[in-house]
PDB file of C-alpha atoms in Angstrom:
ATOM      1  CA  UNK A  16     196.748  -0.703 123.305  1.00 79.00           C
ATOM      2  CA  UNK A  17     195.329   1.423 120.595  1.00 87.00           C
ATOM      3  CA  UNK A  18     195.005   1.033 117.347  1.00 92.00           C
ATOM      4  CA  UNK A  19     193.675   1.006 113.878  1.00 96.00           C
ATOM      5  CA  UNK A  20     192.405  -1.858 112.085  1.00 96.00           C
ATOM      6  CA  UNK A  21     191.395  -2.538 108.551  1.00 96.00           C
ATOM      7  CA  UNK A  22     189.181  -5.613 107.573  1.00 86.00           C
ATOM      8  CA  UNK A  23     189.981  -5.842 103.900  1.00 88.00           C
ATOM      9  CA  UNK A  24     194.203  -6.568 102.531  1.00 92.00           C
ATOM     10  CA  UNK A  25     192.613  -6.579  98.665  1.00 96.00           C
ATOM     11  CA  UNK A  26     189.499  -5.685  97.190  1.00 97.00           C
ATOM     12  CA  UNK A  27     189.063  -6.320  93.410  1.00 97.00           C
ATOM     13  CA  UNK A  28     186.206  -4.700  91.465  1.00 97.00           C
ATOM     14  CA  UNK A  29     184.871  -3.589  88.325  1.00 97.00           C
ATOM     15  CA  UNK A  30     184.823   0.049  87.010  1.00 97.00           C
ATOM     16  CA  UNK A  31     181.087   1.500  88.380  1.00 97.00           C
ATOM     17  CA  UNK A  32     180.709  -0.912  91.423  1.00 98.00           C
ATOM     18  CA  UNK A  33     180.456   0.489  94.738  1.00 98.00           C
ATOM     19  CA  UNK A  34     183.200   0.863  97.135  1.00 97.00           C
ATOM     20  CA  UNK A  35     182.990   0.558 100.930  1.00 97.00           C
ATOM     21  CA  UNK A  36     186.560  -0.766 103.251  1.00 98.00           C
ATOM     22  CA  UNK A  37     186.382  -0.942 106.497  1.00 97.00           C
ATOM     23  CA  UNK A  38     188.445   0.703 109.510  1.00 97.00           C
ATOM     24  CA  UNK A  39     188.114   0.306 113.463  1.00 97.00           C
ATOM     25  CA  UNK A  40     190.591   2.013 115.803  1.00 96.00           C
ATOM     26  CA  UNK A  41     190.410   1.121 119.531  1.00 94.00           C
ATOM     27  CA  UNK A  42     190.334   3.642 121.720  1.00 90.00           C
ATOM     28  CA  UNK A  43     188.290   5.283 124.264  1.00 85.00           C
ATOM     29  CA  UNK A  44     189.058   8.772 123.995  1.00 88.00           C
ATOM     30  CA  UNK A  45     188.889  11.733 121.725  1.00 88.00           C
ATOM     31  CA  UNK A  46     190.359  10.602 118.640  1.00 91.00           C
ATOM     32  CA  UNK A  47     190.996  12.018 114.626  1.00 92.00           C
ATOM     33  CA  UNK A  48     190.986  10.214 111.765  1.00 95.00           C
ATOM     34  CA  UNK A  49     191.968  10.229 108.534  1.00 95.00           C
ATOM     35  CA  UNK A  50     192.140   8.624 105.342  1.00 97.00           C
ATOM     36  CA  UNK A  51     195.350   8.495 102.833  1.00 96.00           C
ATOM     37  CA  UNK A  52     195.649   6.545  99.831  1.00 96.00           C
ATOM     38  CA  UNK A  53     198.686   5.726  98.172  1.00 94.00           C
ATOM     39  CA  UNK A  54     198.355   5.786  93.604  1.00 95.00           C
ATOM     40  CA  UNK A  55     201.161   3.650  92.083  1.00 92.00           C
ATOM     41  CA  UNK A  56     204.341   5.646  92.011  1.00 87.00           C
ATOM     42  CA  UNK A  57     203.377   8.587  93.933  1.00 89.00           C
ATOM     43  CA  UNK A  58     203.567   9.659  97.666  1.00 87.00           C
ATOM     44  CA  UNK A  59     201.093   9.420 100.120  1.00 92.00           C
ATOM     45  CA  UNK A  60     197.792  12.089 100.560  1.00 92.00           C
ATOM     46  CA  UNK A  61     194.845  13.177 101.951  1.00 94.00           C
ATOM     47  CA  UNK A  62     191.639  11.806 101.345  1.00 96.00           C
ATOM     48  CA  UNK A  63     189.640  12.966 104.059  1.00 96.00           C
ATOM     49  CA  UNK A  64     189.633  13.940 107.890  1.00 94.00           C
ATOM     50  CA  UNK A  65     187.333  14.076 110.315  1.00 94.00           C
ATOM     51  CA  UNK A  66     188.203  15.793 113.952  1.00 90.00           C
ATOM     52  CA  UNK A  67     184.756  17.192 115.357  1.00 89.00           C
ATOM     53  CA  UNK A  68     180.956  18.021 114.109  1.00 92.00           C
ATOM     54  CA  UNK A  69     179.325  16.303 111.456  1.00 95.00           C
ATOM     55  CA  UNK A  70     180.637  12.373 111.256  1.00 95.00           C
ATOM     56  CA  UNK A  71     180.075  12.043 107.352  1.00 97.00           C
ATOM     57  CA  UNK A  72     182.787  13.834 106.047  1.00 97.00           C
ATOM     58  CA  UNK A  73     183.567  14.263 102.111  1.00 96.00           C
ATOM     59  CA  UNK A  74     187.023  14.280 101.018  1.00 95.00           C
ATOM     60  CA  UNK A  75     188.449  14.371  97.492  1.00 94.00           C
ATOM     61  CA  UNK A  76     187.588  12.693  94.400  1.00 95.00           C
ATOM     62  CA  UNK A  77     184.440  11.638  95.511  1.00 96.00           C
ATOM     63  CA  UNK A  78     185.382   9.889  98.353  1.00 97.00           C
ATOM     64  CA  UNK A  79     183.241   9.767 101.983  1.00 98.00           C
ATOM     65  CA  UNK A  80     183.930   8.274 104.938  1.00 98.00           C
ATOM     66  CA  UNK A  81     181.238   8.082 107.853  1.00 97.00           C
ATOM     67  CA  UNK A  82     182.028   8.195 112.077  1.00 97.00           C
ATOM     68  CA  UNK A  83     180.419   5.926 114.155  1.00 96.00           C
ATOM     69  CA  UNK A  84     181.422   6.367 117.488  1.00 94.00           C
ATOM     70  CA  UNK A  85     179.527   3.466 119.296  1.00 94.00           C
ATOM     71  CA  UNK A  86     181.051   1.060 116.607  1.00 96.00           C
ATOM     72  CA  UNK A  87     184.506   2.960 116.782  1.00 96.00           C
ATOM     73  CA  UNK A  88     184.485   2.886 112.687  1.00 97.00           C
ATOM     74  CA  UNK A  89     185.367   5.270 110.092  1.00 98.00           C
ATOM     75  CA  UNK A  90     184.343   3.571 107.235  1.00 97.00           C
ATOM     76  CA  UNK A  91     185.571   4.526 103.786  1.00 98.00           C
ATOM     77  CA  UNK A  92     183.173   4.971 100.579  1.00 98.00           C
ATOM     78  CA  UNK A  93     182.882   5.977  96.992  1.00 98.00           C
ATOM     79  CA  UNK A  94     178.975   4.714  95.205  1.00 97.00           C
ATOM     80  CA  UNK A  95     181.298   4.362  91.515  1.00 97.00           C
ATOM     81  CA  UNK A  96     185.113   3.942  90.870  1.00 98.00           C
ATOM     82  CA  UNK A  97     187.153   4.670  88.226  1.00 97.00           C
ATOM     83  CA  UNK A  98     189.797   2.852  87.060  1.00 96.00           C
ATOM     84  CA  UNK A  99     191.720   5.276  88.604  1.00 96.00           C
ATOM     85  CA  UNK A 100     191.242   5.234  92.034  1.00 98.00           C
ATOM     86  CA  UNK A 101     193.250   1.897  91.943  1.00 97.00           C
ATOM     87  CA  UNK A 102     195.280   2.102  94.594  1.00 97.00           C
ATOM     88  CA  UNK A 103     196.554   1.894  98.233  1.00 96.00           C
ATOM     89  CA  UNK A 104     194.024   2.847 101.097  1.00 97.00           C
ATOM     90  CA  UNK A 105     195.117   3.521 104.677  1.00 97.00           C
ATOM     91  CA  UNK A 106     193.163   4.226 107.673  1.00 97.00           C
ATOM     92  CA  UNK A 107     195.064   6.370 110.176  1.00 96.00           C
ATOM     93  CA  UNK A 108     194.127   7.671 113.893  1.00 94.00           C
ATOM     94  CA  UNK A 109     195.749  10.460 115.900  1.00 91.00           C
ATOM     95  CA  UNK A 110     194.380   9.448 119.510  1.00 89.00           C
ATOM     96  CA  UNK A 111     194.949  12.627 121.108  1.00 79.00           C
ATOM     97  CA  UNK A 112     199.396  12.460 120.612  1.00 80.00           C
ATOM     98  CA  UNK A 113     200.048  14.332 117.721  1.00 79.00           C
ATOM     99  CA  UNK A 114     201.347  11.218 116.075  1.00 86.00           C
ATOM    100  CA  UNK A 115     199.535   8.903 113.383  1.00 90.00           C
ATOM    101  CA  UNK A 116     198.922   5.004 113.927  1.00 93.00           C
ATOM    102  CA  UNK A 117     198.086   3.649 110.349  1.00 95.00           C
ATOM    103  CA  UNK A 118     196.233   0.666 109.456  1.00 95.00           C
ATOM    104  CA  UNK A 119     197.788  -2.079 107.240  1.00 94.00           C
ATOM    105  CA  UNK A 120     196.392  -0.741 104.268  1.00 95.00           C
ATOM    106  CA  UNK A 121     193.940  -2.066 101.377  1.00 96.00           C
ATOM    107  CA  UNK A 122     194.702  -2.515  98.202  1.00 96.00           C
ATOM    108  CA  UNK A 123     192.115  -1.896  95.798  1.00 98.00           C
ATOM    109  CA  UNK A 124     192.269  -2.791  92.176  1.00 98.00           C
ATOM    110  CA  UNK A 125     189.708  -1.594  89.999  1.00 97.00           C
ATOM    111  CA  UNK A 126     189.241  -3.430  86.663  1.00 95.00           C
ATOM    112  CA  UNK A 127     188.302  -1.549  83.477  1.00 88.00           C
TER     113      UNK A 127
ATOM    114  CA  UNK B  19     207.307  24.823  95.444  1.00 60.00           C
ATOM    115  CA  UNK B  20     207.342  23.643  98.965  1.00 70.00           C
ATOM    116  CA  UNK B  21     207.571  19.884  99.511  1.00 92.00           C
ATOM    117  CA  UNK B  22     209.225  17.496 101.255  1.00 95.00           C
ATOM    118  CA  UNK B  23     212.527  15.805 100.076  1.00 95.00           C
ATOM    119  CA  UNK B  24     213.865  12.568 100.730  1.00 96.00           C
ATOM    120  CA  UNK B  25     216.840  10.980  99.375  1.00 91.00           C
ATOM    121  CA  UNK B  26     218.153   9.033  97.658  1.00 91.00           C
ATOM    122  CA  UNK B  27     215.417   7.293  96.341  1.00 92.00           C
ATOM    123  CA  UNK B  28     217.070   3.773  96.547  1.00 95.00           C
ATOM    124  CA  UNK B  29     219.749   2.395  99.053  1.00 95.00           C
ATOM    125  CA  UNK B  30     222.021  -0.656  99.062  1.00 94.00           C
ATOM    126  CA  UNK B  31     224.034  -1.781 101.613  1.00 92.00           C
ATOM    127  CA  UNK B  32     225.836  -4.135 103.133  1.00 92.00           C
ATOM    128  CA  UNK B  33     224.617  -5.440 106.421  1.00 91.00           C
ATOM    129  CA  UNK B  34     226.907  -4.746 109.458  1.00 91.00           C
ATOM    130  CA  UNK B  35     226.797  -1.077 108.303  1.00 92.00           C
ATOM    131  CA  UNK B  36     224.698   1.906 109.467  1.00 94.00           C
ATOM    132  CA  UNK B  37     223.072   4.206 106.725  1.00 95.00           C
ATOM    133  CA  UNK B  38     221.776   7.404 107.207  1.00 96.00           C
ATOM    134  CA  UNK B  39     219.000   8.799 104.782  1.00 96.00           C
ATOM    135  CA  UNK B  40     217.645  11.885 104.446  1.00 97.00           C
ATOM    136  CA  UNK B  41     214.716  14.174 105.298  1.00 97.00           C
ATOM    137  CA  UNK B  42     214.314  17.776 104.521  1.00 97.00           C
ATOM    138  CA  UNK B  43     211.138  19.785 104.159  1.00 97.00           C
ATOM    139  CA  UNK B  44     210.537  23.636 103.029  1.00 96.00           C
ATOM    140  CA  UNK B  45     207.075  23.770 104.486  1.00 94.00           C
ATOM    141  CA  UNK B  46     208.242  25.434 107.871  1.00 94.00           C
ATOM    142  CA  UNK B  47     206.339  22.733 109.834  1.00 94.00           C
ATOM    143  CA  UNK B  48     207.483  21.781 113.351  1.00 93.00           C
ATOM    144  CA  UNK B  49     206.774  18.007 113.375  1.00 94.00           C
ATOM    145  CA  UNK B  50     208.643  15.656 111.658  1.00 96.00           C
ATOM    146  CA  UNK B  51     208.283  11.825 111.785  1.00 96.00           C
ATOM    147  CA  UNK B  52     209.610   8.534 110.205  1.00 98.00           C
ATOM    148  CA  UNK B  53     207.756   5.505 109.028  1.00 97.00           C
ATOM    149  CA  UNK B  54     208.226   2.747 107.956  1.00 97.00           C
ATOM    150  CA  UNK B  55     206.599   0.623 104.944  1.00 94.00           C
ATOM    151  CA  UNK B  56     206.029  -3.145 104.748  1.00 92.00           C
ATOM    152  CA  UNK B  57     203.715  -5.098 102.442  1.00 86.00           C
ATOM    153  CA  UNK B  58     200.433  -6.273 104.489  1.00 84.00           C
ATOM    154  CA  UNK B  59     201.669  -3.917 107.909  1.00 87.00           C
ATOM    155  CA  UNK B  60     200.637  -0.261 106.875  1.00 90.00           C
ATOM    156  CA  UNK B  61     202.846   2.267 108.217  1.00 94.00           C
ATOM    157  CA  UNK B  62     205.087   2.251 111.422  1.00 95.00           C
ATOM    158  CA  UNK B  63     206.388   5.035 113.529  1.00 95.00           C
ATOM    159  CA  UNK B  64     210.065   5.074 114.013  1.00 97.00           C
ATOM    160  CA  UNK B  65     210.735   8.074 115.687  1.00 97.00           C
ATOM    161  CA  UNK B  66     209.290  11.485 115.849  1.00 96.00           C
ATOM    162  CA  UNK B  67     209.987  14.952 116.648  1.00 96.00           C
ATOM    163  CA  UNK B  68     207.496  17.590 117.400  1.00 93.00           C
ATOM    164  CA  UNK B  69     210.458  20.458 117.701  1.00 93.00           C
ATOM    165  CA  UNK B  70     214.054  21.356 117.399  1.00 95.00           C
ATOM    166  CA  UNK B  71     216.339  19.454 119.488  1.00 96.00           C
ATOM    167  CA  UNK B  72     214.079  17.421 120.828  1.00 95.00           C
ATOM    168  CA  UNK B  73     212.085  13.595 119.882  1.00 96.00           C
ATOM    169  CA  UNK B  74     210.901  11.016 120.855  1.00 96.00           C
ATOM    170  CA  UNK B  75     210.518   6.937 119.971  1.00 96.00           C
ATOM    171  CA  UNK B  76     207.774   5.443 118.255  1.00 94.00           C
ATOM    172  CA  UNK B  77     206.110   1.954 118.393  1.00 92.00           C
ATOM    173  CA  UNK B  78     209.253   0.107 116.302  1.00 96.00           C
ATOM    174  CA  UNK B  79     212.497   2.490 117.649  1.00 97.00           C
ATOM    175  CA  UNK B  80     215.088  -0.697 118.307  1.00 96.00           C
ATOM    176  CA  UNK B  81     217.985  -0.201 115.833  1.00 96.00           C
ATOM    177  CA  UNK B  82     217.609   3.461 114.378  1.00 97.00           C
ATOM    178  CA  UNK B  83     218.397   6.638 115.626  1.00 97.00           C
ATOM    179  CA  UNK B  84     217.521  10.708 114.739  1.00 98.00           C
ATOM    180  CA  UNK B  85     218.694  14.177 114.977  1.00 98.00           C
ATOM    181  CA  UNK B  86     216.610  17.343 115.006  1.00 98.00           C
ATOM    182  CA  UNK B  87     219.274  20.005 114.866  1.00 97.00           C
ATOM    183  CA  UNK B  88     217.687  22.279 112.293  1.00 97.00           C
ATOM    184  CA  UNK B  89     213.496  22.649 111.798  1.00 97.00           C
ATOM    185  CA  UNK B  90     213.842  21.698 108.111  1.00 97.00           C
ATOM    186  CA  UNK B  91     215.849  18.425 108.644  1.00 98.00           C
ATOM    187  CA  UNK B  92     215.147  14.845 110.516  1.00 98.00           C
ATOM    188  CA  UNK B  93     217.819  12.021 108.668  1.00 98.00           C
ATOM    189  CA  UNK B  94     217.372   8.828 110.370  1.00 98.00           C
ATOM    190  CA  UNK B  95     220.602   6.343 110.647  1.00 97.00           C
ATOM    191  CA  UNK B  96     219.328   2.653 110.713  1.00 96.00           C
ATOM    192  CA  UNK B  97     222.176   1.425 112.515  1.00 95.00           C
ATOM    193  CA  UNK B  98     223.456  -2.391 112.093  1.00 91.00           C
ATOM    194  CA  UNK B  99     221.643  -3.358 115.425  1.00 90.00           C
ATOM    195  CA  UNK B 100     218.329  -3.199 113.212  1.00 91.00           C
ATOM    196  CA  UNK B 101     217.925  -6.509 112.844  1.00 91.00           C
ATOM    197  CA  UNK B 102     215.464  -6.159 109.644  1.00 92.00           C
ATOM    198  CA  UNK B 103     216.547  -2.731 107.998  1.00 95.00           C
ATOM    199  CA  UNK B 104     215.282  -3.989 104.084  1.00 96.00           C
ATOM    200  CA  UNK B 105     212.161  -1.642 103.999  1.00 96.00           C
ATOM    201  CA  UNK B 106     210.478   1.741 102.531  1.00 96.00           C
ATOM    202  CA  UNK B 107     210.761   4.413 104.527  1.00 97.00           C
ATOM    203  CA  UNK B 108     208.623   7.436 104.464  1.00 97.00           C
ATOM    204  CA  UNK B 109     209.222  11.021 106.275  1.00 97.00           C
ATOM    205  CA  UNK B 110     206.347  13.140 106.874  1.00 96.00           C
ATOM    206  CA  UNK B 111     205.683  16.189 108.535  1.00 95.00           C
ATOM    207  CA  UNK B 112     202.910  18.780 109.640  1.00 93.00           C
ATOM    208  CA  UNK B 113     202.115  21.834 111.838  1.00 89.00           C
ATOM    209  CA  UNK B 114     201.859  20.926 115.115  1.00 76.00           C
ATOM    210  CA  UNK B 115     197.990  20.699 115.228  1.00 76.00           C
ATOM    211  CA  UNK B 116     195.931  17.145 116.009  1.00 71.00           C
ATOM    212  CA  UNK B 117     193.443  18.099 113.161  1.00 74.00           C
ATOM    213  CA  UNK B 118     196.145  18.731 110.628  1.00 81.00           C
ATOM    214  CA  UNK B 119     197.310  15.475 107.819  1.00 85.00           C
ATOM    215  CA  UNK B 120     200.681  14.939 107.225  1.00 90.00           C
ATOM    216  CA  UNK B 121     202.365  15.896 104.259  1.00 92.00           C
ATOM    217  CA  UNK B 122     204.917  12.674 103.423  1.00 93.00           C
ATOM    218  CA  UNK B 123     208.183  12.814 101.093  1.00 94.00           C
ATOM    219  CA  UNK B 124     208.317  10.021  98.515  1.00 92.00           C
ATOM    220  CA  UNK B 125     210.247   7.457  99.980  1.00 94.00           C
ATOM    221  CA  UNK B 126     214.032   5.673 100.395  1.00 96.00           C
ATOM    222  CA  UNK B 127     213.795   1.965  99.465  1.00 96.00           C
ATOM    223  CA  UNK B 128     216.401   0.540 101.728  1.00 96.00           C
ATOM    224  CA  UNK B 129     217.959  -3.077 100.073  1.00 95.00           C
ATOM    225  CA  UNK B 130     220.655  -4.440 103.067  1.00 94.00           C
ATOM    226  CA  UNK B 131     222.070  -7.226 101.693  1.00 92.00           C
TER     227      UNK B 131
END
């Protein structure tokens, strides 16, 4: 059946560090994917997509995420965080339905 | 400003009864959906609907049910055959394009009790 995976549930780190969670979707076709995160109290948004041509994308607030289609990953990553990008981090895929499959989510708390 | 609505925020109800909580969106998008929220199992789809009058199930359908009748509106009833209704749920929507992310309301926090 297909769907999206994420490897970390919590990730704690200091203000500065590097930031990299994982996310693996099975599936054998054409898929899109996307990252959404979640900040304490608001509504979910966009962090990035990627749908076709170059497989590191760059979303907002410094965020990248990278497409490897022979590992079926679409790895989140961010070289310094902020206090503020504590938070909730889906994965999502649309695998070619028009709906989104989510991961479980990571939680990432960065520590001033 | 266009957004999507959701309300109310919080819900409490008794269980045995069915509850009906809304969805409405000003973004003239075509595709609506419903999720649902629990800690440590991301988001999963209840139902969607990709036009008027018409939707379909999702991966966890058993207990809830929708209406399209109007493009701007999608309420979902979790009826009392939902046999674990306490839960956040989030309505999203988008144009109905594969490459386009989904714009998502703020949430009902359902409490049966």
């Amino acid at each position: 059946a297909q769907s999206v995976s994420q490897h970390n549930h919590h990730v704690i780190l200091s203000e500065a560090a590097s930031l990299e969670l994982g996310c693996n979707y099975s599936y054998g076709g054409t898929v899109n994917l996307f990252w959404y995160v979640q900040y304490p109290g608001q509504h979910l948004q966009l962090l990035l997509k990627y749908f076709s041509g170059d497989p590191l994308v760059k979303g907002i607030k410094g965020f990248e995420a990278e497409f490897i289609k022979s590992k079926f990953s679409f790895n989140l990553r961010k070289p310094s965080v902020q206090w503020s990008d504590t938070a909730e981090y889906f994965c999502a895929a649309d695998f070619n339905d028009y709906k989104l499959s989510f991961g479980a989510g990571t939680t990432v708390t960065v520590r001033a | 400003d266009g957004g999507i609505t959701q309300s109310p925020k919080y819900l409490f109800r008794k269980e045995g009864q069915n509850v009906t909580l809304s969805c409405e969106q000003n973004l003239n998008h075509d595709a609506m959906y419903w999720y649902r929220q629990d800690p440590g199992q991301g988001l999963r789809l209840i139902y969607y609907s990709q036009i008027v009058n018409d939707f379909q199930k999702g991966d966890i359908a058993e207990g809830y049910s929708v209406s399209r009748e109007k493009k701007e509106s999608f309420p979902l009833t979790v009826t009392s055959a939902q046999k674990n209704p306490t839960a956040f749920y989030l309505c999203a929507s988008t144009i109905r394009d594969r490459s386009s992310p989904l714009h998502f309301g703020n949430g009902t926090r359902l409490t049966v009790t």
